[in-house]
């Protein structure tokens, strides 16, 4: 892979990349035959397995350190091995579990001539682990290797990437893909070009997560970017569209949610101590990660993008280029709630500008309550929002979607379901639209 060819490919092709599978497909297409793909972490493994089906001559290894797993409900080794077997990839995809440094050393002891042409770091770790692991990878990367890093919406991971470039300017940040995964940075490893480029310096200035407030061996805390802002008023206005999706799609999403009940996990808050007990002070519901409903999420994203300009105009905001679509599916069963909050009050959610709630449930509605209450709100960051008395309420109706400003205080009133069955929940797909990445 030549440096000039890579730059041209990045400019021409990645602008059209709409999914993680497309990104990995693009990376595999440029992987030389003598090099391998390496993924660190079980997360997003389905994407690389799908991409591997199209490249029968490629080899991949997936590594996982069980002590670093951040998922509330991690995918088991057996589940991934079953997927590999079902796809007929047993001879081309190798799973290894243990300490990542030890696994890399063992792998290259067995195959000393092998180099990594593409590395996908998808395991969410702390700042120190990510930086040290990235520096360790230098021993195994081929010249002009691609290094994809997930979870870059988190300030600690974004800062680790910037510090990596400072420690070894053979790493170059080529592209930021905030709408893929949890925010992806695409870097290259080029030991023949060991100097920061103008593009590197521009990215460092643009995406630096702010002033460092505190640090310890496992975490970093950053100041809010541009903390002093003028006072702004956000009215409790919303736009509701009925019959948003074809009826058969609406019902298919409902059945998908019900049949994937085992994949839902307790919703968490973004507070520093976001244990389940702490989160229950703010909310109660079950959450399904986007990875488990990507097909329907893509349909919703396409439909939302089509109506977005009209919605922005009706909400009284300027039209903007949607660079980030963040999605989750929520099941609010009997006694679920969400106290008053705003959707962009944390560093990792600061990019959110417009919030969307797509409702779907059984007919007739098997629950009562669960209204979305939106308040007139005054904000002046970094101070807490001020709640005004005026509010409006949205009654959940099947196959409808609601749009409102993410800076508005809002809450979910308690849900009551006589049956208390999961299938009788108030189901939603929550989507947040943003135009700029804040880390």
Coordinates of C-alpha atoms in Angstrom, one line a residue:
X1 CA 0.0 0.0 0.0
X2 CA 1.7 3.2 -1.1
X3 CA 1.4 6.5 0.9
X4 CA 0.0 8.4 -2.1
X5 CA -2.5 5.7 -2.9
X6 CA -3.7 5.6 0.7
X7 CA -4.3 9.3 0.8
X8 CA -6.3 9.2 -2.4
X9 CA -8.4 6.3 -1.2
X10 CA -9.1 8.0 2.1
X11 CA -10.3 11.2 0.3
X12 CA -12.4 9.4 -2.3
X13 CA -13.9 6.5 -0.5
X14 CA -14.3 7.1 3.2
X15 CA -16.6 10.1 2.6
X16 CA -19.2 7.5 1.5
X17 CA -18.7 5.1 4.3
X18 CA -22.0 4.6 6.2
X19 CA -21.3 1.6 8.4
X20 CA -18.6 -0.1 10.3
X21 CA -18.8 -3.2 8.0
X22 CA -18.2 -0.9 5.0
X23 CA -15.1 0.6 6.7
X24 CA -13.7 -2.9 7.5
X25 CA -14.5 -4.1 4.0
X26 CA -12.5 -1.1 2.6
X27 CA -9.6 -1.9 5.0
X28 CA -9.5 -5.6 4.1
X29 CA -9.6 -4.8 0.4
X30 CA -6.2 -3.0 0.8
X31 CA -4.7 -5.7 3.1
X32 CA -1.7 -7.3 1.3
X33 CA -1.8 -11.1 1.0
X34 CA 1.2 -11.6 3.3
X35 CA -0.3 -9.4 6.1
X36 CA -3.2 -10.1 8.6
X37 CA -6.1 -8.3 10.2
X38 CA -5.9 -8.0 14.0
X39 CA -8.9 -7.0 16.1
X40 CA -8.4 -6.3 19.8
X41 CA -11.7 -6.9 21.7
X42 CA -14.8 -9.0 21.1
X43 CA -17.0 -5.9 20.5
X44 CA -18.1 -5.4 16.9
X45 CA -16.8 -8.8 15.9
X46 CA -19.9 -9.4 13.7
X47 CA -18.8 -6.6 11.4
X48 CA -15.3 -8.1 10.7
X49 CA -16.8 -11.6 10.3
X50 CA -19.2 -10.3 7.6
X51 CA -16.4 -8.5 5.9
X52 CA -14.2 -11.5 5.9
X53 CA -16.8 -13.5 3.9
X54 CA -16.0 -11.4 0.9
X55 CA -12.2 -11.9 1.1
X56 CA -11.5 -15.6 1.0
X57 CA -7.7 -15.1 0.9
X58 CA -7.5 -12.9 4.0
X59 CA -6.6 -14.1 7.5
X60 CA -7.7 -12.5 10.8
X61 CA -7.0 -12.9 14.5
X62 CA -9.3 -11.5 17.3
X63 CA -7.7 -11.0 20.7
X64 CA -9.4 -10.3 24.0
X65 CA -8.3 -9.5 27.5
X66 CA -11.1 -10.7 29.8
X67 CA -9.8 -8.3 32.5
X68 CA -10.4 -5.3 30.3
X69 CA -13.9 -6.1 29.2
X70 CA -16.2 -3.1 29.6
X71 CA -19.5 -4.6 28.4
X72 CA -22.3 -5.1 30.8
X73 CA -23.3 -8.3 29.0
X74 CA -20.2 -9.5 27.1
X75 CA -20.3 -11.8 24.2
X76 CA -18.9 -15.2 25.2
X77 CA -16.0 -17.0 23.4
X78 CA -18.4 -19.8 22.6
X79 CA -20.9 -17.4 20.9
X80 CA -18.3 -15.9 18.6
X81 CA -16.8 -19.3 17.8
X82 CA -20.3 -20.5 16.9
X83 CA -20.7 -17.5 14.5
X84 CA -17.3 -18.3 13.0
X85 CA -18.2 -22.0 12.4
X86 CA -21.6 -21.1 11.0
X87 CA -19.9 -18.7 8.5
X88 CA -17.3 -21.3 7.5
X89 CA -14.4 -19.1 8.7
X90 CA -12.7 -21.6 11.1
X91 CA -9.5 -21.8 9.0
X92 CA -9.2 -18.0 8.5
X93 CA -10.2 -16.4 11.8
X94 CA -8.4 -17.2 15.0
X95 CA -9.7 -16.4 18.5
X96 CA -7.2 -15.9 21.4
X97 CA -8.0 -14.9 25.0
X98 CA -5.7 -13.6 27.6
X99 CA -3.2 -10.7 28.2
X100 CA -2.9 -8.8 24.9
X101 CA 0.9 -8.3 25.2
X102 CA 1.4 -12.0 25.9
X103 CA -0.9 -13.0 23.1
X104 CA 0.9 -10.8 20.6
X105 CA 4.3 -12.2 21.7
X106 CA 3.1 -15.8 21.4
X107 CA 1.5 -15.2 18.0
X108 CA 4.6 -13.8 16.5
X109 CA 6.7 -16.5 18.1
X110 CA 4.6 -19.0 16.2
X111 CA 4.5 -16.9 13.0
X112 CA 7.6 -14.7 13.0
X113 CA 7.2 -13.5 9.4
X114 CA 3.7 -12.3 9.9
X115 CA 2.8 -8.6 10.2
X116 CA -0.4 -6.8 11.0
X117 CA -1.6 -4.7 8.0
X118 CA -4.8 -3.6 9.7
X119 CA -5.4 -3.4 13.5
X120 CA -8.9 -2.6 14.9
X121 CA -8.8 -1.6 18.6
X122 CA -12.4 -1.9 19.7
X123 CA -11.9 -2.7 23.4
X124 CA -12.8 0.2 25.6
X125 CA -9.9 0.6 28.1
X126 CA -8.5 3.3 30.3
X127 CA -6.1 6.0 29.0
X128 CA -2.9 4.3 30.2
X129 CA -3.8 0.9 28.9
X130 CA -4.7 2.2 25.5
X131 CA -1.6 4.3 25.1
X132 CA 0.8 1.6 26.2
X133 CA -0.9 -1.0 24.1
X134 CA -0.7 1.2 21.0
X135 CA 3.0 1.7 21.6
X136 CA 3.5 -2.0 21.9
X137 CA 1.8 -2.6 18.6
X138 CA 4.6 -0.9 16.8
X139 CA 6.6 -4.2 17.1
X140 CA 4.0 -6.0 15.0
X141 CA 2.7 -3.4 12.5
X142 CA 3.7 -3.5 8.8
X143 CA 4.8 -0.3 7.2
X144 CA 1.7 1.9 6.3
X145 CA -0.5 -0.3 8.5
X146 CA -4.0 1.0 9.3
X147 CA -4.8 1.5 13.0
X148 CA -8.6 1.9 13.7
X149 CA -9.5 3.0 17.2
X150 CA -13.1 2.8 18.5
X151 CA -14.6 4.7 21.5
X152 CA -13.0 8.0 20.5
X153 CA -16.0 9.9 21.8
X154 CA -14.4 9.4 25.2
X155 CA -11.9 12.1 26.1
X156 CA -9.4 9.6 27.6
X157 CA -9.2 7.6 24.4
X158 CA -9.1 10.6 22.1
X159 CA -6.3 12.1 24.3
X160 CA -4.4 8.8 24.2
X161 CA -4.4 8.9 20.4
X162 CA -3.1 12.5 20.4
X163 CA -0.4 11.6 22.9
X164 CA 0.5 8.5 20.9
X165 CA 1.3 10.8 17.9
X166 CA 3.3 13.0 20.2
X167 CA 5.4 10.1 21.6
X168 CA 5.9 8.6 18.2
X169 CA 5.0 10.8 15.2
X170 CA 5.2 7.7 12.9
X171 CA 1.5 7.5 13.8
X172 CA -0.7 9.8 11.7
X173 CA -4.3 10.6 12.2
X174 CA -5.8 10.4 8.8
X175 CA -9.6 10.5 9.3
X176 CA -12.2 11.0 12.1
X177 CA -15.4 9.0 11.7
X178 CA -17.6 10.1 14.5
X179 CA -20.8 8.4 13.2
X180 CA -19.3 4.9 13.1
X181 CA -19.1 2.7 16.2
X182 CA -18.5 4.9 19.2
X183 CA -16.5 7.3 17.2
X184 CA -13.5 6.0 15.2
X185 CA -10.1 7.5 14.6
X186 CA -8.3 6.1 11.6
X187 CA -4.5 6.3 12.0
X188 CA -1.6 5.0 9.9
X189 CA 1.7 3.7 11.1
X190 CA 4.5 5.1 8.8
X191 CA 8.0 4.7 10.3
X192 CA 9.5 6.1 7.1
X193 CA 7.6 9.4 7.7
X194 CA 8.4 10.1 11.4
X195 CA 7.2 13.7 11.7
X196 CA 3.8 15.3 12.5
X197 CA 2.1 16.6 9.3
X198 CA 0.1 19.8 9.1
X199 CA -3.0 17.6 9.0
X200 CA -1.9 15.9 12.3
X201 CA -1.4 19.3 14.0
X202 CA -4.8 20.5 12.7
X203 CA -6.5 17.4 14.2
X204 CA -4.7 17.9 17.5
X205 CA -5.9 21.4 17.7
X206 CA -9.5 20.5 16.7
X207 CA -10.2 17.4 18.7
X208 CA -8.2 18.0 21.9
X209 CA -10.8 17.2 24.6
X210 CA -10.1 20.4 26.6
X211 CA -8.1 21.3 29.7
X212 CA -7.1 18.4 31.9
X213 CA -8.7 18.8 35.3
X214 CA -7.5 15.7 37.0
X215 CA -5.7 12.4 36.3
X216 CA -4.9 9.1 37.9
X217 CA -3.4 5.9 36.5
X218 CA -6.7 4.8 34.9
X219 CA -8.8 7.9 34.0
X220 CA -8.6 11.5 32.9
X221 CA -11.1 14.3 33.6
X222 CA -11.3 17.2 31.1
X223 CA -12.9 20.6 31.2
X224 CA -16.0 21.2 29.0
X225 CA -14.8 22.7 25.7
X226 CA -15.5 26.4 25.6
X227 CA -17.1 26.5 29.0
X228 CA -18.2 30.1 29.0
X229 CA -21.3 30.5 26.8
X230 CA -24.1 33.1 26.7
X231 CA -27.4 32.3 28.3
X232 CA -29.8 30.6 25.9
X233 CA -33.5 29.8 26.1
X234 CA -34.8 26.5 24.7
X235 CA -38.7 26.4 24.3
X236 CA -40.6 23.1 25.0
X237 CA -41.3 22.6 21.3
X238 CA -41.5 19.3 19.6
X239 CA -42.4 17.9 16.2
X240 CA -44.4 14.7 16.0
X241 CA -44.8 12.6 12.8
X242 CA -47.4 9.7 12.8
X243 CA -47.1 6.5 10.7
X244 CA -43.4 7.1 10.3
X245 CA -42.5 3.7 9.0
X246 CA -44.4 1.2 6.8
X247 CA -46.6 -0.9 9.1
X248 CA -44.8 -4.2 8.2
X249 CA -41.5 -2.6 9.3
X250 CA -43.0 -1.3 12.5
X251 CA -44.2 -4.7 13.4
X252 CA -40.9 -6.3 12.4
X253 CA -39.0 -4.0 14.8
X254 CA -41.4 -4.9 17.6
X255 CA -40.9 -8.6 17.0
X256 CA -37.2 -8.1 16.8
X257 CA -37.2 -6.4 20.2
X258 CA -39.3 -9.1 21.8
X259 CA -37.2 -12.0 20.4
X260 CA -34.0 -10.2 21.6
X261 CA -35.1 -9.7 25.2
X262 CA -32.0 -11.6 26.4
X263 CA -29.8 -8.9 24.8
X264 CA -31.3 -6.0 26.7
X265 CA -29.3 -4.8 29.7
X266 CA -30.2 -2.3 32.5
X267 CA -29.8 1.3 31.3
X268 CA -27.0 3.3 32.9
X269 CA -26.5 7.0 33.6
X270 CA -23.4 9.0 32.4
X271 CA -22.5 10.0 36.0
X272 CA -19.0 9.2 37.3
X273 CA -20.4 6.4 39.5
X274 CA -22.7 4.8 36.9
X275 CA -23.3 1.6 38.8
X276 CA -26.8 0.0 38.4
X277 CA -27.8 1.2 41.9
X278 CA -26.6 4.7 41.2
X279 CA -28.3 4.8 37.8
X280 CA -31.6 3.8 39.4
X281 CA -31.6 7.2 41.1
X282 CA -32.2 8.7 37.7
X283 CA -33.8 6.1 35.4
X284 CA -35.1 2.6 35.2
X285 CA -35.4 0.8 31.8
X286 CA -33.6 -1.8 29.7
X287 CA -31.3 -0.9 26.8
X288 CA -30.4 -2.7 23.6
X289 CA -27.1 -1.7 21.9
X290 CA -27.2 -0.6 18.3
X291 CA -25.1 -3.6 17.3
X292 CA -28.2 -5.8 18.0
X293 CA -30.6 -3.9 15.7
X294 CA -28.3 -2.4 13.0
X295 CA -30.6 -3.4 10.1
X296 CA -33.6 -1.6 11.4
X297 CA -31.4 1.2 12.8
X298 CA -30.1 1.9 9.3
X299 CA -33.7 2.1 8.0
X300 CA -34.6 4.6 10.7
X301 CA -31.5 6.6 10.1
X302 CA -32.3 6.9 6.4
X303 CA -35.8 8.0 7.0
X304 CA -34.8 10.5 9.7
X305 CA -32.1 12.0 7.5
X306 CA -34.7 12.5 4.7
X307 CA -37.0 14.6 7.0
X308 CA -34.3 16.3 9.0
X309 CA -34.2 19.6 7.0
X310 CA -38.0 20.1 7.4
X311 CA -37.7 19.2 11.1
X312 CA -34.8 21.6 11.8
X313 CA -36.8 24.4 10.1
X314 CA -39.9 23.7 12.2
X315 CA -37.8 23.6 15.4
X316 CA -36.4 27.0 14.5
X317 CA -32.7 26.0 14.1
X318 CA -30.4 26.2 11.2
X319 CA -30.0 23.2 8.9
X320 CA -26.8 21.3 9.7
X321 CA -24.8 18.5 8.2
X322 CA -25.6 15.4 10.4
X323 CA -22.2 13.9 11.1
X324 CA -23.3 11.8 14.1
X325 CA -26.2 9.4 14.4
X326 CA -26.3 7.8 17.9
X327 CA -29.0 5.2 18.5
X328 CA -30.2 2.9 21.2
X329 CA -33.3 0.8 21.7
X330 CA -35.1 1.1 25.1
X331 CA -37.7 -1.1 26.7
X332 CA -39.7 0.7 29.5
X333 CA -41.6 -2.0 31.4
X334 CA -43.8 -1.6 34.5
X335 CA -42.5 1.0 36.9
X336 CA -39.8 2.4 34.6
X337 CA -39.1 6.1 34.5
X338 CA -36.4 8.8 33.7
X339 CA -36.1 11.9 35.9
X340 CA -35.8 15.4 34.4
X341 CA -32.5 15.6 32.4
X342 CA -30.9 17.1 29.3
X343 CA -29.4 14.9 26.6
X344 CA -26.1 16.8 26.1
X345 CA -24.9 17.6 29.6
X346 CA -21.8 15.3 29.6
X347 CA -18.6 15.5 27.6
X348 CA -19.4 12.3 25.8
X349 CA -22.9 13.6 24.8
X350 CA -22.0 17.2 24.1
X351 CA -22.4 16.7 20.3
X352 CA -26.1 16.1 20.6
X353 CA -28.3 18.8 19.1
X354 CA -31.6 17.2 18.2
X355 CA -33.2 14.2 20.0
X356 CA -35.6 11.8 18.3
X357 CA -37.8 9.2 19.9
X358 CA -39.5 6.6 17.7
X359 CA -42.3 4.8 19.6
X360 CA -43.4 1.2 18.9
X361 CA -45.6 -1.2 21.0
X362 CA -48.4 -3.7 20.8
X363 CA -51.9 -2.7 19.7
X364 CA -54.0 -1.9 21.7
X365 CA -51.4 -0.2 23.9
X366 CA -50.7 -2.6 26.8
X367 CA -49.5 0.1 29.2
X368 CA -50.4 3.5 30.4
X369 CA -48.2 6.4 31.4
X370 CA -44.7 6.9 29.9
X371 CA -45.5 10.4 28.6
X372 CA -42.5 12.4 27.4
X373 CA -42.6 15.8 29.3
X374 CA -40.5 18.6 27.7
X375 CA -39.9 21.8 29.7
X376 CA -39.0 25.3 28.8
X377 CA -35.3 25.5 29.6
X378 CA -32.7 28.2 30.2
X379 CA -29.0 27.2 30.0
X380 CA -25.7 28.9 30.5
X381 CA -22.9 26.3 30.4
X382 CA -21.3 25.1 32.6
X383 CA -24.0 26.0 35.1
X384 CA -27.0 23.6 35.6
X385 CA -30.1 24.3 33.5
X386 CA -32.9 26.3 34.9
X387 CA -36.4 24.8 34.7
X388 CA -39.3 27.1 33.8
X389 CA -42.9 26.2 34.6
X390 CA -44.1 25.8 31.1
X391 CA -44.0 22.3 29.6
X392 CA -45.6 20.1 27.0
X393 CA -46.3 16.4 27.0
X394 CA -46.1 13.8 24.3
X395 CA -48.4 10.7 24.6
X396 CA -46.6 7.6 23.1
X397 CA -48.4 6.3 20.1
X398 CA -47.3 3.4 18.0
X399 CA -45.3 4.1 14.9
X400 CA -44.8 7.7 15.6
X401 CA -41.6 9.8 16.1
X402 CA -40.9 12.9 18.1
X403 CA -38.1 15.5 17.5
X404 CA -37.0 18.1 20.1
X405 CA -33.9 20.1 21.0
X406 CA -31.4 18.0 23.0
X407 CA -30.8 21.0 25.3
X408 CA -34.3 21.0 26.7
X409 CA -35.0 19.5 30.1
X410 CA -37.3 16.5 29.7
X411 CA -38.4 13.4 31.6
X412 CA -40.2 10.1 31.1
X413 CA -43.2 9.8 33.4
X414 CA -43.6 6.4 35.1
X415 CA -44.9 3.5 33.0
X416 CA -47.6 1.2 34.4
X417 CA -48.3 -2.2 32.8
X418 CA -50.8 -4.6 34.3
X419 CA -49.2 -7.7 32.8
X420 CA -45.7 -6.6 33.8
X421 CA -44.5 -8.6 30.7
X422 CA -41.5 -7.5 28.7
X423 CA -43.5 -7.8 25.5
X424 CA -45.9 -5.2 26.8
X425 CA -43.3 -2.6 27.3
X426 CA -43.1 1.0 26.0
X427 CA -40.5 0.4 23.3
X428 CA -38.6 3.3 21.7
X429 CA -35.6 3.8 19.5
X430 CA -33.8 6.9 20.8
X431 CA -31.6 8.8 18.3
X432 CA -29.4 11.8 18.7
X433 CA -28.2 14.0 15.8
X434 CA -25.0 16.0 15.9
X435 CA -22.8 18.0 13.6
X436 CA -19.6 18.1 15.6
X437 CA -17.7 15.7 17.8
X438 CA -17.0 16.7 21.4
X439 CA -14.8 14.3 23.4

